[in-house]
Each structure stands twice: as structure tokens, then as C-alpha cells.
Short mmCIF file of C-alpha atoms and ligand atoms in Angstrom, two decimals:
data_model
loop_
_atom_site.label_atom_id
_atom_site.label_comp_id
_atom_site.label_asym_id
_atom_site.label_seq_id
_atom_site.Cartn_x
_atom_site.Cartn_y
_atom_site.Cartn_z
CA MET Z 225 -77.26 22.44 19.90
CA SER Z 226 -78.29 18.89 19.30
CA ASP Z 227 -80.08 19.71 16.08
CA GLY Z 228 -77.76 21.10 13.44
CA MET Z 229 -80.62 21.99 11.09
CA GLN Z 230 -82.07 24.36 13.64
CA THR Z 231 -78.86 26.36 13.56
CA ILE Z 232 -78.51 26.36 9.80
CA GLN Z 233 -82.01 27.76 9.36
CA TRP Z 234 -81.10 30.78 11.46
CA PHE Z 235 -79.52 32.29 8.39
CA PRO Z 236 -81.88 33.78 5.87
CA GLY Z 237 -81.79 32.46 2.33
CA HIS Z 238 -79.73 35.31 0.92
CA MET Z 239 -76.93 33.15 -0.29
CA THR Z 240 -77.58 33.37 -4.01
CA LYS Z 241 -78.21 37.10 -3.83
CA THR Z 242 -75.03 37.69 -1.85
CA ARG Z 243 -73.02 35.58 -4.23
CA ARG Z 244 -74.34 37.54 -7.19
CA LYS Z 245 -73.77 40.89 -5.52
CA ILE Z 246 -70.21 40.06 -4.55
CA ALA Z 247 -69.53 38.73 -8.07
CA GLU Z 248 -70.86 42.00 -9.60
CA ASN Z 249 -68.80 44.15 -7.29
CA LEU Z 250 -65.67 42.08 -7.91
CA LYS Z 251 -65.49 43.55 -11.41
CA LEU Z 252 -65.16 46.99 -9.90
CA ILE Z 253 -62.47 46.42 -7.33
CA ASP Z 254 -58.75 45.64 -7.18
CA ILE Z 255 -58.55 43.82 -3.89
CA VAL Z 256 -60.82 41.99 -1.46
CA ALA Z 257 -60.33 42.66 2.24
CA GLU Z 258 -61.68 39.68 4.13
CA ILE Z 259 -62.38 40.33 7.80
CA VAL Z 260 -62.36 37.48 10.28
CA ASP Z 261 -62.72 37.34 14.06
CA ALA Z 262 -59.21 36.70 15.43
CA ARG Z 263 -60.72 34.59 18.24
CA ILE Z 264 -61.99 32.11 15.62
CA PRO Z 265 -60.09 32.89 12.41
CA GLN Z 266 -61.06 29.62 10.79
CA SER Z 267 -64.65 29.30 11.94
CA SER Z 268 -65.50 32.91 11.13
CA ARG Z 269 -64.58 32.64 7.47
CA ASN Z 270 -66.59 31.11 4.74
CA PRO Z 271 -64.19 28.97 2.72
CA ASP Z 272 -66.40 29.51 -0.36
CA ILE Z 273 -64.84 32.97 -0.53
CA ASP Z 274 -61.84 31.34 -2.23
CA ALA Z 275 -63.98 30.27 -5.17
CA LEU Z 276 -65.91 33.54 -5.10
CA VAL Z 277 -62.96 35.92 -5.33
CA LEU Z 278 -61.02 33.69 -7.72
CA ASN Z 279 -57.83 35.46 -8.75
CA LYS Z 280 -58.49 38.79 -7.07
CA PRO Z 281 -55.74 39.84 -4.71
CA ARG Z 282 -56.78 39.50 -1.09
CA ILE Z 283 -55.84 40.72 2.35
CA ILE Z 284 -57.07 39.06 5.53
CA ILE Z 285 -57.86 41.25 8.49
CA LEU Z 286 -57.72 39.50 11.85
CA ASN Z 287 -60.03 41.85 13.72
CA LYS Z 288 -60.77 41.84 17.46
CA SER Z 289 -57.09 41.02 17.98
CA ASP Z 290 -57.36 42.94 21.29
CA ILE Z 291 -59.46 40.13 22.77
CA ALA Z 292 -57.77 37.20 21.01
CA ASP Z 293 -54.82 35.29 22.50
CA PRO Z 294 -51.66 37.26 21.52
CA GLN Z 295 -49.62 34.10 21.01
CA LYS Z 296 -52.27 32.62 18.72
CA ASN Z 297 -52.48 35.94 16.84
CA ARG Z 298 -48.85 35.47 15.83
CA ILE Z 299 -49.44 31.82 14.91
CA TRP Z 300 -52.32 32.78 12.64
CA LEU Z 301 -50.30 35.54 10.93
CA ASP Z 302 -47.58 32.96 10.21
CA TYR Z 303 -50.13 30.44 9.01
CA TYR Z 304 -51.46 32.84 6.37
CA LYS Z 305 -47.97 33.96 5.42
CA LYS Z 306 -47.00 30.37 4.68
CA GLN Z 307 -50.01 30.15 2.38
CA GLY Z 308 -48.86 33.27 0.55
CA ILE Z 309 -51.71 35.39 1.96
CA THR Z 310 -50.99 38.68 3.69
CA ALA Z 311 -52.86 39.16 6.95
CA ILE Z 312 -52.81 42.00 9.46
CA LEU Z 313 -53.89 42.24 13.08
CA VAL Z 314 -56.45 44.92 13.78
CA ASP Z 315 -58.40 46.13 16.78
CA CYS Z 316 -61.29 48.33 15.74
CA LYS Z 317 -62.16 49.11 19.36
CA SER Z 318 -59.00 51.21 19.81
CA GLY Z 319 -58.06 51.56 16.15
CA LYS Z 320 -54.77 49.71 16.63
CA GLY Z 321 -53.40 48.21 13.43
CA VAL Z 322 -55.88 50.04 11.18
CA ASN Z 323 -53.07 52.26 9.89
CA LEU Z 324 -51.36 49.16 8.45
CA PHE Z 325 -54.20 48.63 6.03
CA VAL Z 326 -53.45 51.14 3.26
CA PRO Z 327 -49.67 50.48 3.08
CA THR Z 328 -50.23 46.71 3.15
CA VAL Z 329 -52.84 46.88 0.38
CA LYS Z 330 -50.45 48.96 -1.72
CA SER Z 331 -47.62 46.52 -1.17
CA ILE Z 332 -49.83 43.59 -2.21
CA LEU Z 333 -50.74 45.47 -5.41
CA LYS Z 334 -47.23 46.82 -5.98
CA ASP Z 335 -46.68 45.26 -9.43
CA GLN Z 336 -50.10 46.27 -10.67
CA LEU Z 337 -49.62 49.85 -9.45
CA GLU Z 338 -46.17 50.08 -11.00
CA ARG Z 339 -47.47 48.86 -14.35
CA ALA Z 340 -50.25 51.45 -14.25
CA SER Z 341 -47.80 54.16 -13.31
CA HIS Z 342 -45.51 53.25 -16.23
CA LYS Z 343 -48.46 53.73 -18.53
CA GLY Z 344 -48.97 57.15 -17.00
CA LEU Z 345 -52.15 56.06 -15.21
CA ASN Z 346 -52.56 57.22 -11.66
CA LYS Z 347 -55.39 54.97 -10.74
CA SER Z 348 -56.96 54.66 -7.32
CA VAL Z 349 -56.96 51.31 -5.61
CA ARG Z 350 -60.50 50.09 -4.98
CA VAL Z 351 -61.30 47.80 -2.08
CA MET Z 352 -64.29 45.71 -1.07
CA ILE Z 353 -64.68 44.47 2.49
CA VAL Z 354 -66.24 41.04 2.97
CA GLY Z 355 -66.99 38.91 5.99
CA ILE Z 356 -69.65 37.04 7.94
CA PRO Z 357 -71.89 38.95 10.40
CA ASN Z 358 -70.37 40.28 13.63
CA VAL Z 359 -66.69 40.14 12.62
CA GLY Z 360 -66.50 43.94 12.65
CA LYS Z 361 -67.03 45.01 9.03
CA SER Z 362 -68.92 48.20 9.92
CA SER Z 363 -66.48 49.04 12.69
CA PHE Z 364 -63.58 48.65 10.26
CA ILE Z 365 -65.22 50.76 7.57
CA ASN Z 366 -65.94 53.46 10.15
CA ARG Z 367 -62.36 53.37 11.37
CA LEU Z 368 -60.95 53.60 7.85
CA SER Z 369 -63.15 56.51 6.94
CA GLY Z 370 -62.43 58.25 10.24
CA GLY Z 371 -66.17 58.19 10.85
CA LYS Z 372 -66.57 60.67 8.02
CA LYS Z 373 -66.95 58.47 4.97
CA ALA Z 374 -66.01 61.22 2.51
CA LYS Z 375 -68.09 60.45 -0.52
CA VAL Z 376 -66.22 60.07 -3.79
CA GLU Z 377 -68.91 59.81 -6.44
CA ASP Z 378 -71.62 57.57 -7.75
CA ARG Z 379 -70.31 55.48 -10.58
CA PRO Z 380 -72.20 53.93 -13.38
CA GLY Z 381 -72.27 50.19 -13.03
CA VAL Z 382 -72.02 50.15 -9.27
CA THR Z 383 -74.70 48.03 -7.70
CA MET Z 384 -77.62 50.25 -6.73
CA GLY Z 385 -76.99 51.96 -3.44
CA ASN Z 386 -73.25 51.40 -3.43
CA GLN Z 387 -70.95 54.33 -2.93
CA TRP Z 388 -67.22 54.78 -2.88
CA PHE Z 389 -65.35 56.48 -0.09
CA SER Z 390 -61.89 57.82 -0.13
CA ILE Z 391 -59.78 56.42 2.71
CA SER Z 392 -56.48 57.91 1.55
CA LYS Z 393 -55.24 59.95 -1.38
CA ASP Z 394 -55.40 57.00 -3.76
CA VAL Z 395 -57.45 54.29 -2.04
CA GLU Z 396 -61.21 54.02 -2.23
CA LEU Z 397 -63.54 51.74 -0.38
CA LEU Z 398 -66.93 50.36 -1.31
CA ASP Z 399 -69.15 51.48 1.55
CA THR Z 400 -71.34 48.38 1.64
CA PRO Z 401 -69.47 45.30 2.73
CA GLY Z 402 -70.11 41.91 1.17
CA ILE Z 403 -71.88 39.94 3.85
CA LEU Z 404 -70.99 36.28 3.70
CA TRP Z 405 -72.85 33.52 5.42
CA PRO Z 406 -70.98 31.44 7.92
CA LYS Z 407 -70.43 27.86 6.95
CA PHE Z 408 -71.10 25.17 9.44
CA ASP Z 409 -70.60 21.75 8.08
CA ASP Z 410 -69.32 20.91 11.46
CA MET Z 411 -71.09 21.44 14.78
CA LEU Z 412 -67.93 22.73 16.41
CA VAL Z 413 -67.85 25.64 13.96
CA ALA Z 414 -71.49 26.49 14.71
CA GLU Z 415 -70.72 26.39 18.42
CA LYS Z 416 -67.72 28.66 18.13
CA LEU Z 417 -69.81 31.17 16.16
CA ALA Z 418 -72.40 31.02 18.91
CA PHE Z 419 -69.80 31.46 21.69
CA THR Z 420 -68.62 34.69 20.11
CA GLY Z 421 -72.15 35.96 19.53
CA ALA Z 422 -72.13 35.62 15.73
CA ILE Z 423 -75.20 33.38 16.10
CA LYS Z 424 -77.85 34.70 18.43
CA ASP Z 425 -78.59 32.90 21.68
CA ASN Z 426 -82.32 32.68 21.16
CA VAL Z 427 -81.90 29.89 18.64
CA LEU Z 428 -79.71 27.87 20.96
CA ASP Z 429 -79.91 26.21 24.33
CA VAL Z 430 -77.97 28.61 26.49
CA GLU Z 431 -76.97 26.11 29.18
CA GLN Z 432 -75.69 23.56 26.68
CA LEU Z 433 -73.85 26.28 24.85
CA ALA Z 434 -72.14 27.60 27.99
CA ALA Z 435 -71.29 24.05 29.04
CA ARG Z 436 -69.68 23.42 25.65
CA LEU Z 437 -67.73 26.67 25.93
CA LEU Z 438 -66.55 25.69 29.41
CA THR Z 439 -65.44 22.30 28.12
CA CYS Z 440 -63.28 24.05 25.50
CA LEU Z 441 -61.94 26.54 28.06
CA ALA Z 442 -61.24 23.86 30.69
CA ALA Z 443 -59.07 22.10 28.09
CA ASP Z 444 -57.10 25.11 26.77
CA TYR Z 445 -57.65 28.03 29.13
CA ALA Z 446 -58.21 26.46 32.57
CA LYS Z 447 -56.05 29.17 34.16
CA ASN Z 448 -58.41 31.86 32.92
CA LEU Z 449 -61.41 30.13 34.51
CA VAL Z 450 -59.58 29.56 37.78
CA LYS Z 451 -58.63 33.24 37.93
CA ARG Z 452 -61.95 34.77 36.90
CA TYR Z 453 -64.17 32.63 39.12
CA LYS Z 454 -61.67 32.06 41.92
CA LEU Z 455 -61.89 28.30 41.55
CA GLU Z 456 -59.63 25.49 42.67
CA ASN Z 457 -57.69 23.92 39.79
CA SER Z 458 -59.31 20.61 40.63
CA CYS Z 459 -62.76 22.10 39.92
CA VAL Z 460 -61.74 22.79 36.33
CA VAL Z 461 -59.06 20.42 35.11
CA GLY Z 462 -60.50 17.17 33.78
CA LYS Z 463 -64.08 18.29 34.52
CA SER Z 464 -66.97 18.44 32.09
CA GLY Z 465 -68.31 21.84 31.07
CA LEU Z 466 -71.54 21.18 32.96
CA GLU Z 467 -69.63 20.40 36.15
CA VAL Z 468 -67.65 23.63 35.78
CA LEU Z 469 -70.88 25.56 35.13
CA GLU Z 470 -72.38 24.21 38.35
CA VAL Z 471 -69.29 25.16 40.35
CA ILE Z 472 -69.37 28.69 38.89
CA ALA Z 473 -73.09 29.05 39.70
CA LYS Z 474 -72.42 27.96 43.28
CA LYS Z 475 -69.41 30.20 43.64
CA ARG Z 476 -71.44 33.19 42.44
CA GLY Z 477 -74.32 32.31 44.76
CA MET Z 478 -76.71 31.66 41.89
CA LEU Z 479 -79.22 29.46 43.63
CA LEU Z 480 -82.84 28.59 43.01
CA SER Z 481 -85.35 27.95 45.76
CA GLY Z 482 -84.70 24.52 47.23
CA GLY Z 483 -80.95 25.08 46.97
CA LYS Z 484 -80.56 23.93 43.36
CA VAL Z 485 -77.97 25.85 41.41
CA ASP Z 486 -79.25 28.26 38.77
CA THR Z 487 -77.18 27.02 35.85
CA GLU Z 488 -79.23 29.02 33.35
CA ARG Z 489 -78.32 32.31 35.00
CA ALA Z 490 -74.71 31.21 35.29
CA ALA Z 491 -74.71 30.19 31.61
CA ILE Z 492 -75.88 33.64 30.50
CA MET Z 493 -73.22 35.26 32.70
CA VAL Z 494 -70.41 33.03 31.41
CA LEU Z 495 -71.32 33.69 27.76
CA ASP Z 496 -71.58 37.44 28.38
CA GLU Z 497 -68.27 37.49 30.20
CA PHE Z 498 -66.53 35.45 27.51
CA ARG Z 499 -67.84 37.79 24.79
CA ALA Z 500 -66.74 40.84 26.76
CA ALA Z 501 -63.27 39.23 27.18
CA LYS Z 502 -63.60 39.25 30.97
CA LEU Z 503 -62.16 35.74 30.93
CA GLY Z 504 -59.04 37.09 29.26
CA ARG Z 505 -57.75 37.01 25.71
CA ILE Z 506 -58.83 33.70 24.22
CA THR Z 507 -58.61 32.13 20.77
CA LEU Z 508 -60.62 29.00 20.05
CA ASP Z 509 -59.32 28.04 16.58
P1 G4P C 243 -70.36 43.55 11.36
O1 G4P C 243 -70.53 44.85 10.64
O2 G4P C 243 -69.34 42.67 10.70
O3 G4P C 243 -71.61 42.79 11.63
O4 G4P C 243 -69.72 43.87 12.81
P2 G4P C 243 -69.77 45.21 13.69
O5 G4P C 243 -68.82 46.23 13.14
O6 G4P C 243 -71.18 45.62 13.87
O7 G4P C 243 -69.16 44.67 15.06
C1 G4P C 243 -69.79 43.65 15.80
C2 G4P C 243 -69.44 43.79 17.26
O8 G4P C 243 -68.04 43.59 17.44
C3 G4P C 243 -69.72 45.16 17.85
O9 G4P C 243 -70.05 44.98 19.22
C4 G4P C 243 -68.38 45.87 17.77
O10 G4P C 243 -68.25 46.91 18.71
C5 G4P C 243 -67.46 44.72 18.11
N1 G4P C 243 -66.11 44.92 17.55
C6 G4P C 243 -65.79 45.23 16.28
N2 G4P C 243 -64.46 45.28 16.14
C7 G4P C 243 -63.92 45.00 17.34
C8 G4P C 243 -62.57 44.88 17.82
O11 G4P C 243 -61.57 45.02 17.10
N3 G4P C 243 -62.42 44.55 19.13
C9 G4P C 243 -63.47 44.33 19.97
N4 G4P C 243 -63.20 44.03 21.23
N5 G4P C 243 -64.75 44.43 19.54
C10 G4P C 243 -64.97 44.76 18.25
P3 G4P C 243 -71.52 45.04 19.76
O12 G4P C 243 -71.50 44.50 21.13
O13 G4P C 243 -72.43 44.41 18.76
O14 G4P C 243 -71.84 46.53 19.78
P4 G4P C 243 -71.09 47.72 20.58
O15 G4P C 243 -70.22 47.10 21.64
O16 G4P C 243 -70.27 48.44 19.54
O17 G4P C 243 -72.22 48.51 21.09
#
């Protein structure tokens, strides 16, 4: 993780194409549903989306809320509310919160829908999902369509390959989500994306990454580490991530010949366990 450029190059140069595609599709939709990972609500959103969607109404979906810290989930909902943005908590693993989506979208568009209704127009609400990789866009689309994705029709003007799916009587969804690129001006953001698996491990040094994660967890979630790895408090509090990684490796009997601890194996385990929420419900933003 020492070389920021290495990380940035992991993303293919699709930025201009994505921008154009989202801009084209914006003309066809009434509301943008931006999905973020509730464990890193700030780091998993590309702030350029604000300029991209301009005045389109927007809803933010805090997905993976099942594995994010419940207290922080509430803080983030309040944060968006104060900014005048409606957000909902969703868990696509169990489907919890997905049923809030249609009523919330309709309440955001209430005035627009009332105006249309006064004119005798019974128009459907059209939605586009956007988000960076791994936040759960496909999972959310599958949940909304009940796995069926009932096809509505091909429409002239829709970007080639796009289709609309009915998710309720009067709400339609563009089946292809707008994939945004993550933005990492700041190394901490890149690291958080890597912790959650949004950036693949093979472009990063796994031991350094796990050590950085453990540094963050030792500061804010020491209890979780103590519990999961049956550690003494003193092995976690005030320790560096690398020190904690070594203790975990020892505790799990991960040794190399000669008695050295196998921190690489421990690093892979810690990252896997964090991603699978075995360390508990954690939010890093
Ligand atoms: P994307 O289209 O935005 O790239 O994301 P996708 O739906 O493919 O989801 C990325 C990963 O996140 C998947 O895990 C998916 O199961 C998981 N996921 C999505 N939503 C939730 C959620 O609300 N809670 C939890 N806990 N996980 C969620 P994977 O390991 O890549 O695949 P798999 O576990 O489905 O096999």
C-alpha cells in the first residue's frame, strides 16, 4: 500500500464511458438510487456522483447494513437526513429493508407524481441504480425483481442492451446499474475499499493491509478483536496492527519452520474473517 499509483491503476480506464452512459440514462429516469456499503458509507461512494446526477432526485441505499455497526447505521441515516437526502438501510443477504424502497422512492417523488396525476398522467417511476463495484448493486436488483426481472419492454433511446423491469405496479428499474469508479484521493479510502474486498488483494500487500485493518480495529473495535481471537486486552489496546497480527498468528498456532510466526497466513485469515463479519458488525467510516 505504499504506492498509491499502483492502486489507482487497478481500475480500468472506463471512466469517460461510464460518465457518458450514466449521463445518457439520466434523461430516461426519474430518480437515482445510489448504493453504498454501510460499513464504509463515505469511502464507497464516488463524490463525483453529485455533479453527475445534478438535479435528479436521489435515494441513498446503505446496503450490507446487517454487517455494519447498528449504532453507526443510525448515525449515517441522520447524517444524510440533515443534508436533505433520504437514505434507507438495506440488507440484501436477508432482504431486510428492501420493501422500504418503493414507498420511499414514491415519497421522494410525491410532488412530481401528484402533478402528473393532476394532468391525468399515470406515469411509472423509473429508477437507475448506481454504485462502485462490490456494494451490492446486482444483489439489490435481484432482490427488487424477486429474482424474476419481469421484462417491461425495449424502449427507443435506451442505451443498447438496457432493459426495464417492473418492480411494482408503477415502478420500473433499469436492469443495468451505473458502475461508478471508487475515488481514492486519500490512501485511507483506498485501504478501506481493500479491507471490504472492493479492491482485490492481488494488487496489495496482504500483510500490510491486514496490519492497517488491525490498527483501525484496535482503535475503535478492540473488544471485537479480544473476543474473536481470545486475546488479552493488553495485546490489543495501544498496540500497532503488526503487533496484533503477530499475536493473532501465535494464538492460532500459525508458525513457520524455525518458530517464526506466519503473519501472511494470519493476514489472509483476518481479512477473510473481517469480510465475512466474523469479527462482528463493524463500520469504518
Ligand atoms: P455489485 O453488483 O455492486 O458488484 O455487488 P454484488 O451484488 O455482486 O455483491 C457483492 C458481494 O456483496 C457479494 O458477495 C454479495 O453476496 C455481498 N452482498 C451484497 N449485499 C449484501 C448485504 O446486504 N449483506 C451482506 N452481508 N452481503 C451482501 P460475494 O462474496 O462476492 O459473493 P456471494 O457471497 O454472494 O457468493
